[in-house]
Coordinates of C-alpha atoms and ligand atoms in Angstrom, one line a residue:
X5 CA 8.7 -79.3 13.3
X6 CA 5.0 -78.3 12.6
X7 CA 5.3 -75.0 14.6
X8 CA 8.6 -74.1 13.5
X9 CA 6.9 -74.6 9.6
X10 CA 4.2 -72.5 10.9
X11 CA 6.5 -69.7 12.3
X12 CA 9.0 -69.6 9.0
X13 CA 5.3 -69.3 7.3
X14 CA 3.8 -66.4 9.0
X15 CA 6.9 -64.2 9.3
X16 CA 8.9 -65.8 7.1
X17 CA 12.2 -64.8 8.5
X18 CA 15.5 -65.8 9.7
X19 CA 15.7 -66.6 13.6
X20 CA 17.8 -63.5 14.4
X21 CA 15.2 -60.9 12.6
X22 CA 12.4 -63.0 13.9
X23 CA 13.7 -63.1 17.6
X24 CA 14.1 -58.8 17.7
X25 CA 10.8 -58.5 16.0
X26 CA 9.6 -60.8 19.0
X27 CA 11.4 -58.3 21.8
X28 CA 12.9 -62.2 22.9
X29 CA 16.0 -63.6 22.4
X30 CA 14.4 -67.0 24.2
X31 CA 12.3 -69.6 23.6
X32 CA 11.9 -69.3 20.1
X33 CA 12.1 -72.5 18.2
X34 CA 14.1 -71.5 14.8
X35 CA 12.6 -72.3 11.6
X36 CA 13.9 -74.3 9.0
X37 CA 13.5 -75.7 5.5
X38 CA 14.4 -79.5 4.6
X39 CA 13.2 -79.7 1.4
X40 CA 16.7 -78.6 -0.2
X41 CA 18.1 -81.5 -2.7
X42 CA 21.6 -81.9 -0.4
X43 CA 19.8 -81.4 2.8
X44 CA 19.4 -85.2 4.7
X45 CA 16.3 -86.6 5.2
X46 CA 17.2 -89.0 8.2
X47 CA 20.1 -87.6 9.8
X48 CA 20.2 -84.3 11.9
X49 CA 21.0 -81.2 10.5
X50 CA 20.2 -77.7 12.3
X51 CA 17.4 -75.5 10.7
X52 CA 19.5 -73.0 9.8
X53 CA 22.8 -72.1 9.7
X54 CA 25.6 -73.2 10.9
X55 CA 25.8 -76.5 13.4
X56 CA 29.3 -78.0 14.5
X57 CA 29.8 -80.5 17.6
X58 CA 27.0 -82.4 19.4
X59 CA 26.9 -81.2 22.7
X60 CA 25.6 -82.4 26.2
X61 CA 23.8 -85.8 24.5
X62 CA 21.7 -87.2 26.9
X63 CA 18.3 -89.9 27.5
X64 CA 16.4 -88.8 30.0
X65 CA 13.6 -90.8 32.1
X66 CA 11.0 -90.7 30.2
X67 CA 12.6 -92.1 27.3
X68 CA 13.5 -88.6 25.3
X69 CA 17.0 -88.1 24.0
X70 CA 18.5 -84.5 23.9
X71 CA 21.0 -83.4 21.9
X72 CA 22.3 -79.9 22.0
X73 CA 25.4 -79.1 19.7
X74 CA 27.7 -76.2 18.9
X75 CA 25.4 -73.6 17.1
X76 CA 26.0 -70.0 15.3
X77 CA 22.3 -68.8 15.3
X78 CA 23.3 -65.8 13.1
X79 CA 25.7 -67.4 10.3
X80 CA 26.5 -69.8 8.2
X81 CA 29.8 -70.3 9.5
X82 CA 31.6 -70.8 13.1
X83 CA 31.4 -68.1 15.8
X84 CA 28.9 -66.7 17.8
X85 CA 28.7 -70.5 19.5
X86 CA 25.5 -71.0 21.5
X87 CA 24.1 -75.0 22.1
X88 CA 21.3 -75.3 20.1
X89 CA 18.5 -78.3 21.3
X90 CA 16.5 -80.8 19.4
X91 CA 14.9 -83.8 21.4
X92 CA 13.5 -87.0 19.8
X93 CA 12.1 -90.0 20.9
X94 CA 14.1 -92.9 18.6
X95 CA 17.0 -90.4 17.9
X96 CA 15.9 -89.9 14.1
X97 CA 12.6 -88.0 14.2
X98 CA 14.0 -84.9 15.6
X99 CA 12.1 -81.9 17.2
X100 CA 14.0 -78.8 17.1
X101 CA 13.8 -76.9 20.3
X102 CA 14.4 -73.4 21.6
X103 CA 18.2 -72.4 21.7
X104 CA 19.4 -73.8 25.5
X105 CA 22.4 -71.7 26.6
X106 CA 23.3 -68.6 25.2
X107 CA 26.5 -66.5 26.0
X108 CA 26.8 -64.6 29.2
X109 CA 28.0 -61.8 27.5
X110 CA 29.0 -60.3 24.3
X111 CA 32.8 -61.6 24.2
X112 CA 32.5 -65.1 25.0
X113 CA 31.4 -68.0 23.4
X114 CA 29.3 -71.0 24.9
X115 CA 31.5 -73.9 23.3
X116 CA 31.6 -77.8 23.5
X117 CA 30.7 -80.0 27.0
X118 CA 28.4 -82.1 28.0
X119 CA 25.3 -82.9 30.3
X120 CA 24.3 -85.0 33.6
X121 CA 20.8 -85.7 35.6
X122 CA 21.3 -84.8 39.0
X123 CA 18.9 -87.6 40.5
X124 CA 20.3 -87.2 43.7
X125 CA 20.8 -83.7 43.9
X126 CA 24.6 -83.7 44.9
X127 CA 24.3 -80.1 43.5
X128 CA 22.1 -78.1 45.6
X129 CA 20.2 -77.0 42.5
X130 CA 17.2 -79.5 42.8
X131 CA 15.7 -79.3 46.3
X132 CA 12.4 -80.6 45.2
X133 CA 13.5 -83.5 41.8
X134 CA 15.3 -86.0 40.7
X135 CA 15.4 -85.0 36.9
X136 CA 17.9 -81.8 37.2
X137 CA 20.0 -81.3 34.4
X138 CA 23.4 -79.8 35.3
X139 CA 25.2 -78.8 31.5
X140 CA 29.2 -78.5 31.9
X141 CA 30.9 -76.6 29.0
X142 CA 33.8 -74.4 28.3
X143 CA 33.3 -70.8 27.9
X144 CA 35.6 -69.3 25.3
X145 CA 36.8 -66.2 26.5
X146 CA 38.9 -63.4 24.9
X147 CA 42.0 -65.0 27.3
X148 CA 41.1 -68.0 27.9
X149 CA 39.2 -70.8 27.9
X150 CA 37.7 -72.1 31.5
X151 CA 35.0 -74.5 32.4
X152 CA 31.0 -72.8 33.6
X153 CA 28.3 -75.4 34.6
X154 CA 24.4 -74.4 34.2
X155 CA 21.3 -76.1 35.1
X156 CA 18.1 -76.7 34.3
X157 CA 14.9 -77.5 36.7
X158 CA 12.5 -78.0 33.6
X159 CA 14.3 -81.3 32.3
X160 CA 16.9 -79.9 29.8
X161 CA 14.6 -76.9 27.8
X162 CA 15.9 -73.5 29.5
X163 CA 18.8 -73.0 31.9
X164 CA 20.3 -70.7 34.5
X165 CA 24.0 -69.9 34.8
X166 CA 25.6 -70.7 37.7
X167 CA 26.5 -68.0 39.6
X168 CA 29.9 -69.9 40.9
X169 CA 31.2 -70.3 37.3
X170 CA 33.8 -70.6 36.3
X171 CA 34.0 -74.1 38.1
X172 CA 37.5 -74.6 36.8
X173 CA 39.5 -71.6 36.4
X174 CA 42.1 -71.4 33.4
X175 CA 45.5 -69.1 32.2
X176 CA 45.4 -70.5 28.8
X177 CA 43.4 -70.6 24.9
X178 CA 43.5 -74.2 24.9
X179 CA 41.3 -76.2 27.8
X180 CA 38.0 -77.6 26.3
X181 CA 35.1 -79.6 26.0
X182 CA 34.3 -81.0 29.0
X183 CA 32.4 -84.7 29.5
X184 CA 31.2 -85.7 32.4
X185 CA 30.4 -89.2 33.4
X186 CA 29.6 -90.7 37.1
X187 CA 31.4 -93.5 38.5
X188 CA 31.1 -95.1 41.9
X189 CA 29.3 -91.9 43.2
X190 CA 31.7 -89.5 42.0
X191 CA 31.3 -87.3 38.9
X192 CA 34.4 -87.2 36.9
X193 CA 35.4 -85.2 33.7
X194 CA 37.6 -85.8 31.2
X195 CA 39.0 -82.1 29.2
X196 CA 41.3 -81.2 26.7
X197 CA 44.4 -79.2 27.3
X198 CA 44.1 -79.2 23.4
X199 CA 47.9 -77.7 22.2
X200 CA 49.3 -79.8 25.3
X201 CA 48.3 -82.8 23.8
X202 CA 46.9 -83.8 27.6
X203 CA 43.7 -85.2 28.4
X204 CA 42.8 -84.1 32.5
X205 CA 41.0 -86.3 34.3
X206 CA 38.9 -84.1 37.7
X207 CA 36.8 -85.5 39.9
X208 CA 34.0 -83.6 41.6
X209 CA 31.1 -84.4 44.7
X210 CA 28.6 -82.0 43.7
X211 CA 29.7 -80.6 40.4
X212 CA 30.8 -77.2 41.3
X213 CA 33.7 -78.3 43.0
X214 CA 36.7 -80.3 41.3
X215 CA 39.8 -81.5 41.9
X216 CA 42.8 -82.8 39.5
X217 CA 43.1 -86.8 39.7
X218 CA 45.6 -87.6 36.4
X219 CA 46.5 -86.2 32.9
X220 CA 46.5 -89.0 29.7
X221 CA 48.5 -88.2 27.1
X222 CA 49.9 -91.0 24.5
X223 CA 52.6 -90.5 21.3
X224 CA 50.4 -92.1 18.6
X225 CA 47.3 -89.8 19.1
X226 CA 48.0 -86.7 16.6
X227 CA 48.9 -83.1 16.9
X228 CA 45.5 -81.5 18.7
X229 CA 43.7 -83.1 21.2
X230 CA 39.3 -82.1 21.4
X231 CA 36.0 -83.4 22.8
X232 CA 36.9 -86.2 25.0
X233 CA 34.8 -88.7 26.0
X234 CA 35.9 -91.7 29.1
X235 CA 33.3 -94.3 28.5
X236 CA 32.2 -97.7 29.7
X237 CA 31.7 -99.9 26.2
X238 CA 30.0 -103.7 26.4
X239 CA 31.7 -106.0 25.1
X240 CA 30.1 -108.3 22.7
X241 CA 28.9 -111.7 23.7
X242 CA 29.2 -111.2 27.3
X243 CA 28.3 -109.2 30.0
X244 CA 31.4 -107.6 30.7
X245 CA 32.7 -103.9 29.6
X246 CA 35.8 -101.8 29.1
X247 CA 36.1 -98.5 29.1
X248 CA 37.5 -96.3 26.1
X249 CA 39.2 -93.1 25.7
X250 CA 38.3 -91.3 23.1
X251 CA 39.9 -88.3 21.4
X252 CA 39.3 -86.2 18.2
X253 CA 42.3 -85.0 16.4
X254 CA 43.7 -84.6 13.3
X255 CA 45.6 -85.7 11.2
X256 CA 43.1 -88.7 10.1
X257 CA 43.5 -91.4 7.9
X258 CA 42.5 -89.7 5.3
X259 CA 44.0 -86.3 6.1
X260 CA 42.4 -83.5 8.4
X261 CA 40.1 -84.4 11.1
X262 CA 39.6 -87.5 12.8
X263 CA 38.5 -89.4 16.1
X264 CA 40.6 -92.0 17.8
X265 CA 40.3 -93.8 20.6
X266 CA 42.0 -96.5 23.3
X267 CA 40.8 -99.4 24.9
X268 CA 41.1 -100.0 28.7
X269 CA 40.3 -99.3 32.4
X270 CA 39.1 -96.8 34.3
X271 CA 39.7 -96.9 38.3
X272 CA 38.3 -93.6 39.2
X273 CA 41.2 -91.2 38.8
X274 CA 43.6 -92.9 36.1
X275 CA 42.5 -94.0 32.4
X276 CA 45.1 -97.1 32.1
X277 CA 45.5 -98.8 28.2
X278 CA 44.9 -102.4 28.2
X279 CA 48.5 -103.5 28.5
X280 CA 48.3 -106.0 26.0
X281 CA 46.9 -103.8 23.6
X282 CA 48.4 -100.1 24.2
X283 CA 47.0 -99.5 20.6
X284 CA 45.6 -96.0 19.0
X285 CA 43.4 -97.2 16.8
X286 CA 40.5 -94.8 14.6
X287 CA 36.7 -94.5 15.6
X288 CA 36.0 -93.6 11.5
X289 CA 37.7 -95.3 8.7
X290 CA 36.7 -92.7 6.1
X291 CA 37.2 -89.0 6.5
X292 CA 34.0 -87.3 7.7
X293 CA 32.9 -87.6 11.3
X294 CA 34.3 -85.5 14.3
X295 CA 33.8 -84.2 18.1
X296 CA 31.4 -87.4 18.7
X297 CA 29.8 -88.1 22.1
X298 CA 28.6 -90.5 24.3
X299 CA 24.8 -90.0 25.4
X300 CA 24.9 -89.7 29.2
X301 CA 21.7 -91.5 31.0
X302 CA 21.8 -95.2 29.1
X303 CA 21.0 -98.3 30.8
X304 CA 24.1 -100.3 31.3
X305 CA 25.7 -102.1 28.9
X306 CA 24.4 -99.5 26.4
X307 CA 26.9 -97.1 24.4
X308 CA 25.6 -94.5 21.9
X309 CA 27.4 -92.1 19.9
X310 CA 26.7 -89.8 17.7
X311 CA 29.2 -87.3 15.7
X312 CA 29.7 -84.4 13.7
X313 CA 29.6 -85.4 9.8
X314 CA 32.4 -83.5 8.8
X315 CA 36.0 -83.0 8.2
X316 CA 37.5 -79.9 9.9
X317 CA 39.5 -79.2 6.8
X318 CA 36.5 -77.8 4.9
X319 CA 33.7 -77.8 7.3
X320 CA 32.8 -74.3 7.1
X321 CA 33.0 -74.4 3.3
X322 CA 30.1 -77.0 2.4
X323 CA 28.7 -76.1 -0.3
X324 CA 25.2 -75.7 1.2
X325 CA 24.8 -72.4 2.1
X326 CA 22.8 -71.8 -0.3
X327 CA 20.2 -74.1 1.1
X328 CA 21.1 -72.3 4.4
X329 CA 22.5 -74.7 6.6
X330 CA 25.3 -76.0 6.8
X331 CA 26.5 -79.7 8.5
X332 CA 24.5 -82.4 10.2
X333 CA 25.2 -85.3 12.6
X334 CA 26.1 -88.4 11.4
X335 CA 23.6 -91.2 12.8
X336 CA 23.2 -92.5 16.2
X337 CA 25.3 -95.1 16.5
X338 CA 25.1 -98.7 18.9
X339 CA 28.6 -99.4 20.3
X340 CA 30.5 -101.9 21.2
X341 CA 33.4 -104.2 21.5
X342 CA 34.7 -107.2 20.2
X343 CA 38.1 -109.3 20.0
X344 CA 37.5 -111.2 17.1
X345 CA 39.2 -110.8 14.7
X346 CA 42.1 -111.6 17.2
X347 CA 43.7 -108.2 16.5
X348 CA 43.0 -106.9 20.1
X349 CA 40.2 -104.7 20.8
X350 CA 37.5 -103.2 17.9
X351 CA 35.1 -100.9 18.2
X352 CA 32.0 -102.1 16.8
X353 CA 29.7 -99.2 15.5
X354 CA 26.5 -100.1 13.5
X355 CA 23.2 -97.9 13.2
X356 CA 21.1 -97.4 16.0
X357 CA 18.2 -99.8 15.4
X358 CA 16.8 -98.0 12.3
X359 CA 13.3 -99.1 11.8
X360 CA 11.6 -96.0 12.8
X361 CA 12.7 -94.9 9.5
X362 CA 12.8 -97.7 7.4
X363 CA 10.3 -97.7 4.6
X364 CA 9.7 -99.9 1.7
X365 CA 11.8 -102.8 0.5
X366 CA 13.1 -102.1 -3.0
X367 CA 14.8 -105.3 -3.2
X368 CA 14.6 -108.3 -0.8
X369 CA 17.3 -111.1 -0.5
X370 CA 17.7 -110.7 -4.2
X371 CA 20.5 -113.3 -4.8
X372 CA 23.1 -111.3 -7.2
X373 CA 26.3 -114.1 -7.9
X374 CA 28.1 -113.0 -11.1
X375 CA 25.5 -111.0 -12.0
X376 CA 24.1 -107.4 -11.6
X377 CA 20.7 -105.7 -10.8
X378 CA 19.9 -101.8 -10.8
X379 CA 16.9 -99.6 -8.7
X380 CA 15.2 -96.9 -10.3
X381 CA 14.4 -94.8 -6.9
X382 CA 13.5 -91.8 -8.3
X383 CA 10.0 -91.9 -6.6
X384 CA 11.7 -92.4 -3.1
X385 CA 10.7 -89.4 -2.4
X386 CA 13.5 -88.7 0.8
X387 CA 15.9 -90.0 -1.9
X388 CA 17.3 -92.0 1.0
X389 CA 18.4 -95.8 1.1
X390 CA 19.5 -98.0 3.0
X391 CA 21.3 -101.7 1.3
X392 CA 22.9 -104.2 2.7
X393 CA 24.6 -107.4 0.8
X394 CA 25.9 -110.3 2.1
X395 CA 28.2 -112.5 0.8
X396 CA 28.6 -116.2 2.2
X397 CA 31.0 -119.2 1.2
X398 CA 34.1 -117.0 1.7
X399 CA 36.2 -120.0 2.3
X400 CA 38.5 -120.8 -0.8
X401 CA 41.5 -117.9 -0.6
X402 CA 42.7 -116.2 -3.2
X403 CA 39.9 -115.2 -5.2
X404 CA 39.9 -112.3 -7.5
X405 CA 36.0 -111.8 -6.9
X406 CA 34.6 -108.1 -6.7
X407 CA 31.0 -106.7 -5.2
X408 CA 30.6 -103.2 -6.5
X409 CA 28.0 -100.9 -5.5
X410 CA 27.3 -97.7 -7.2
X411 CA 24.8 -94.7 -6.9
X412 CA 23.9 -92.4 -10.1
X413 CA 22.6 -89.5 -11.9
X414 CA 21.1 -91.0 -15.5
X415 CA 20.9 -86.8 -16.3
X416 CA 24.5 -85.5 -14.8
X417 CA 26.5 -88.4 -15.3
X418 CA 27.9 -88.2 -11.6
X419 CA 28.2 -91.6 -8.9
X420 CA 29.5 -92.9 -6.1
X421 CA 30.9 -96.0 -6.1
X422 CA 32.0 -98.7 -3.7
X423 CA 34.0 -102.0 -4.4
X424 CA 34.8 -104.9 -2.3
X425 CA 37.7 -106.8 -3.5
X426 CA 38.2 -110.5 -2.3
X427 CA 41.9 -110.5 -3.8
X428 CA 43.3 -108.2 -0.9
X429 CA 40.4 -107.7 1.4
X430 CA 40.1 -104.5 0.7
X431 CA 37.0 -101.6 0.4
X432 CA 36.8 -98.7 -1.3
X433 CA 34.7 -96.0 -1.7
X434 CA 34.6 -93.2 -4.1
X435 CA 33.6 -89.7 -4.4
X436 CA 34.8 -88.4 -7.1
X437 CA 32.8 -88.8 -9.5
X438 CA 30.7 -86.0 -7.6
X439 CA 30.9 -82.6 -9.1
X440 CA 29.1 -79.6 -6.7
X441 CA 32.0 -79.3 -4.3
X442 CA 35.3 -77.8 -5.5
X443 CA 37.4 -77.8 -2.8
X444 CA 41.1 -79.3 -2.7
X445 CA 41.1 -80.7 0.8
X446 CA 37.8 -82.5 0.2
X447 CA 39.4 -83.6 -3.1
X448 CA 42.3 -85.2 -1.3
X449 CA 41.9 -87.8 -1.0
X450 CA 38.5 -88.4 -2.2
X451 CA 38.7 -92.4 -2.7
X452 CA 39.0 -94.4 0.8
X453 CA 40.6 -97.8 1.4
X454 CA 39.9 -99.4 4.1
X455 CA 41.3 -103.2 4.9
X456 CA 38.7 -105.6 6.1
X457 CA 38.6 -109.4 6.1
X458 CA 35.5 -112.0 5.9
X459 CA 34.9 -113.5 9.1
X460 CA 36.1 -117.2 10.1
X461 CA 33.6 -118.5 9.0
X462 CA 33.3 -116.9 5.3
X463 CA 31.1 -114.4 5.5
X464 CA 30.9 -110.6 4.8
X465 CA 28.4 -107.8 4.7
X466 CA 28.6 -104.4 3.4
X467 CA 25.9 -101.9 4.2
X468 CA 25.2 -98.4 3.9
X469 CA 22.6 -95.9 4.6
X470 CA 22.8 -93.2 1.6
X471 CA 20.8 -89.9 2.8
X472 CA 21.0 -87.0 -0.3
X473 CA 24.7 -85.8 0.4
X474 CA 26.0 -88.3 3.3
X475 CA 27.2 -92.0 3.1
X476 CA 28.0 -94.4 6.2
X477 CA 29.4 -98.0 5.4
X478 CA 28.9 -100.5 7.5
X479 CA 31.2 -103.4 7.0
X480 CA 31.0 -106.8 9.0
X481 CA 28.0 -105.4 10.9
X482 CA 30.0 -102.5 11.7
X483 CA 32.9 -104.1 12.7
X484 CA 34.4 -101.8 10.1
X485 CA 33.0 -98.2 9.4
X486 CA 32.9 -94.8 7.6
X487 CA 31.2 -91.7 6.8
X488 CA 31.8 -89.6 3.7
X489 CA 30.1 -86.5 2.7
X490 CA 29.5 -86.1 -1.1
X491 CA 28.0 -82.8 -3.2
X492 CA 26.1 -84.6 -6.6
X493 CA 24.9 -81.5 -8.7
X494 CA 21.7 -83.6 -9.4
X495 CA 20.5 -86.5 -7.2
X496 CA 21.7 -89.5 -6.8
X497 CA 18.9 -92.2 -8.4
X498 CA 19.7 -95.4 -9.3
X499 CA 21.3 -98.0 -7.3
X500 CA 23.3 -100.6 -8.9
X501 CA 25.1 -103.7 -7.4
X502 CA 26.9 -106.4 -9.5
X503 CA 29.2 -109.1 -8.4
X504 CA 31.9 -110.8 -10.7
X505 CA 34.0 -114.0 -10.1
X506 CA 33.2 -114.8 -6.9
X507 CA 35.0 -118.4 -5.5
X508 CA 32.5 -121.6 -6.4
X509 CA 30.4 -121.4 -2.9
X510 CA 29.8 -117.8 -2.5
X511 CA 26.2 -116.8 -2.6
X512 CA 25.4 -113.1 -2.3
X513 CA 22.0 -111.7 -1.4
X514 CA 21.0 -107.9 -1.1
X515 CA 18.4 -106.0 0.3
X516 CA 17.7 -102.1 -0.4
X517 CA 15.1 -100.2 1.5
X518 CA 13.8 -96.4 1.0
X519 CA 14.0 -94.7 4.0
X520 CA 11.2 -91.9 4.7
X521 CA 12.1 -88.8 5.8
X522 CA 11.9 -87.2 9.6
X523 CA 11.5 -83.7 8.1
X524 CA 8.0 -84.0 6.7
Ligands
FRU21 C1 35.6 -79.0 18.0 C2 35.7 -77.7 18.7 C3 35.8 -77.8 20.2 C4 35.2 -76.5 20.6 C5 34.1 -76.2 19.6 C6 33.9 -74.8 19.3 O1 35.1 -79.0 16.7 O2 36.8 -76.9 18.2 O3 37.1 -78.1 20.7 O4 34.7 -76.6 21.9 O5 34.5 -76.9 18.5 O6 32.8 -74.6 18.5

């Protein structure tokens, strides 16, 4: 970040200016400002303009992850698609990076896919290592949309073309976002035939060459099919995994945009559903997170995922131009799976371990049973938090007990507001109380339900990480879980919980935290 501050400084300058002054269109890191009052303090955004799907996620040996995502270097809204690159070492404290692929020519556009280390070489591109990246993507053409591959000898910074591409040829608009994963020696790739509804399945010795094993397609998933990813989930509790399937498409359960996903087996051509539970069931029970990927390059039993924090329905109309960006990523998130609740298979997503940005305790296993307490954290000065309460003695049934959380403005009068209702197990969250974004998909709905029970044992957590103009809820440890962008005119500043008739043996406790910021 520091040279990037000192760049913006001495030329002061957008990127595209800045890189024609330079006589370069490479290996300039674009600068960016993160002081505006919507901009998020712990999540990713780009530093400027416009940012859309993560792209070719990946750790590499020595412990850095990369994450490139869908990037318009000259605008605040879609087109022009390069992958931009940030690396970090604990996936919060980002370091923006040089752009990493640009467009081979003027009419095509470098869109979605993903990335591999060649530590074998089955490529041919890395004679003399065994940390080649090898990037897969679709190239958007004027007639159609086919798949390239690139690669990179200096560990994921700059890249070359292959001079083979296209590695799959195409005769239609809609084939996309290629992921790549290996399995028992093979590389295989899951892709969109988006308006088919069809998720391919090729598999591939050396990367350059594929062949067709199987197409996926299932009723329940929705009327476009993007970004898949075939991955191999742990399962909680035991050593064992399953893979998923996952798929973003829309409609959601909130309208627009979403990310679904199926729970199953993978036997190196053929994706099979668990046959006991052939369910579609969604990655994001709120309405703002898209296009996520899988991090290539984990150790086993290790799933991360991170998404874009938006809803395609109004994603190029955020209103932050004006602080010239525009979307970020939600936060890396651990995966896994459990069979708990007896339902068949749930995705568990809960933050990646968060400490590198946790600052302060505002509140510490403050005990709040029929009874309220309220933060002042004006003088946080990311104005980021993260709470969690957790309610115990959930055993007597029909209670009519409530937790409510709720975020404010003392000066504008705006808040967000959450409530947990023992009656009917349900959450809800609620934006509308927040005024800067006027915008009648983002409006509708703009208050969430989602159903979600104590365990068996009578106990329930809620948790959130609140970063300027982005909320995730984590509920049951993220057995349960959301992301919802919201646009206060003036910040968000005092945090307020209060619980009301809760059943006889319930104790609550809560714990806030101020987060620091990554940008400064
Ligand atoms: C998803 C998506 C992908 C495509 C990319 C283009 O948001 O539409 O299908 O590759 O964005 O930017």
């Amino acid at each position: 970040m520091r040279i990037s501050a000192i760049v913006g400084v001495l030329f002061g300058i957008g990127q595209y200016s800045l890189f024609s002054f330079l006589g370069t269109t490479r290996a300039q890191i674009i600068p960016g400002d993160y002081t505006g009052p919507l901009r998020p303090q712990v999540h990713f955004s780009p530093p400027q303009f416009f940012m859309n799907d993560p792209n070719g996620c990946f750790l590499d040996s020595n412990g850095t992850w990369h994450l490139y995502y869908q990037y318009n270097p000259t605008d605040i809204t879609p087109g022009n698609q390069h992958w931009g690159h940030a690396t970090s070492k604990d996936l919060y404290h980002w370091e923006n990076q040089p752009i990493a692929i640009f467009p081979p020519d003027n009419t095509s556009q470098v869109f979605t896919g993903s990335a591999v280390i060649d530590v074998n070489n089955t490529s041919g591109f890395f004679p003399d290592q065994d940390n080649g990246i090898v990037a897969i993507y679709t190239l958007n053409t004027p007639t159609k949309e086919i798949q390239a591959i690139s690669f990179s000898r200096d560990g994921g910074f700059t890249f070359t073309a292959f001079d083979g591409n296209p590695i799959i040829d195409s005769t239609t608009m809609s084939f996309r976002d290629p992921k790549v994963i290996q399995f028992q020696g093979s590389w295989v790739m899951v892709v969109a035939f988006s308006a088919d509804l069809v998720v391919a399945i090729y598999t591939s010795p050396d990367l350059k060459t594929w062949t067709h094993a199987s197409n996926f397609t299932h009723a329940d998933i929705g009327e476009l099919f993007e970004c898949p990813n075939l991955v191999e989930i742990p399962i909680d509790g035991s050593d064992e995994t399953k893979f998923i399937l996952s798929i973003s498409t829309n409609p959601g359960p909130n309208k627009g945009t979403t990310m679904k996903y199926l729970v199953g087996d993978f036997n190196g051509t053929h994706f099979i559903p668990d046959p006991t539970d052939n369910v579609v069931r969604v990655v994001d029970a709120i309405k703002d997170s898209y296009a996520g990927q899988y991090f290539y390059g984990l150790p086993d039993n290790e799933a991360v995922f991170i998404a874009w924090a938006t809803n395609g329905d109004y994603a190029s109309d955020l209103p932050t131009a004006s602080e010239g960006w525009r979307s970020s990523q939600t936060l890396p998130r651990r995966n896994s799976l459990t069979n708990v609740s007896g339902q068949g298979w749930d995705l568990v997503s809960s933050p990646f371990d968060l400490s590198p940005v946790t600052g302060p305790a505002l509140a510490n296993a403050t005990e709040v049973v029929n009874n309220s307490m309220s933060i002042d954290y004006s003088d946080v000065s990311s104005n980021a938090l993260y709470f969690e309460a957790d309610i115990t003695g959930l055993t007597s049934t029909a209670s009519g007990g409530l937790l409510n959380f709720t975020f404010s403005s003392p000066t504008s009068g705006e808040s967000l507001s959450g409530v947990y209702q023992l009656s009917n197990n349900t959450f809800n969250l609620d934006r509308n109380n927040t005024r800067g974004f006027d915008n009648t998909a983002f409006e509708d709905p703009s208050s969430f339900d989602v159903s979600v029970s104590p365990d068996a044992d009578g106990n329930l957590s809620v948790a959130a990480v609140i970063d300027r103009s982005i909320i995730e809820v984590f509920l049951n440890g993220g057995k349960l879980s959301g992301t919802a962008l919201f646009y206060p005119t003036e910040p968000l500043r005092i945090f307020s919980v209060s619980t009301e008739a809760m059943p006889p043996d319930a104790k609550v406790t809560v714990g806030v935290w101020a987060l620091n910021s990554v940008w400064v």
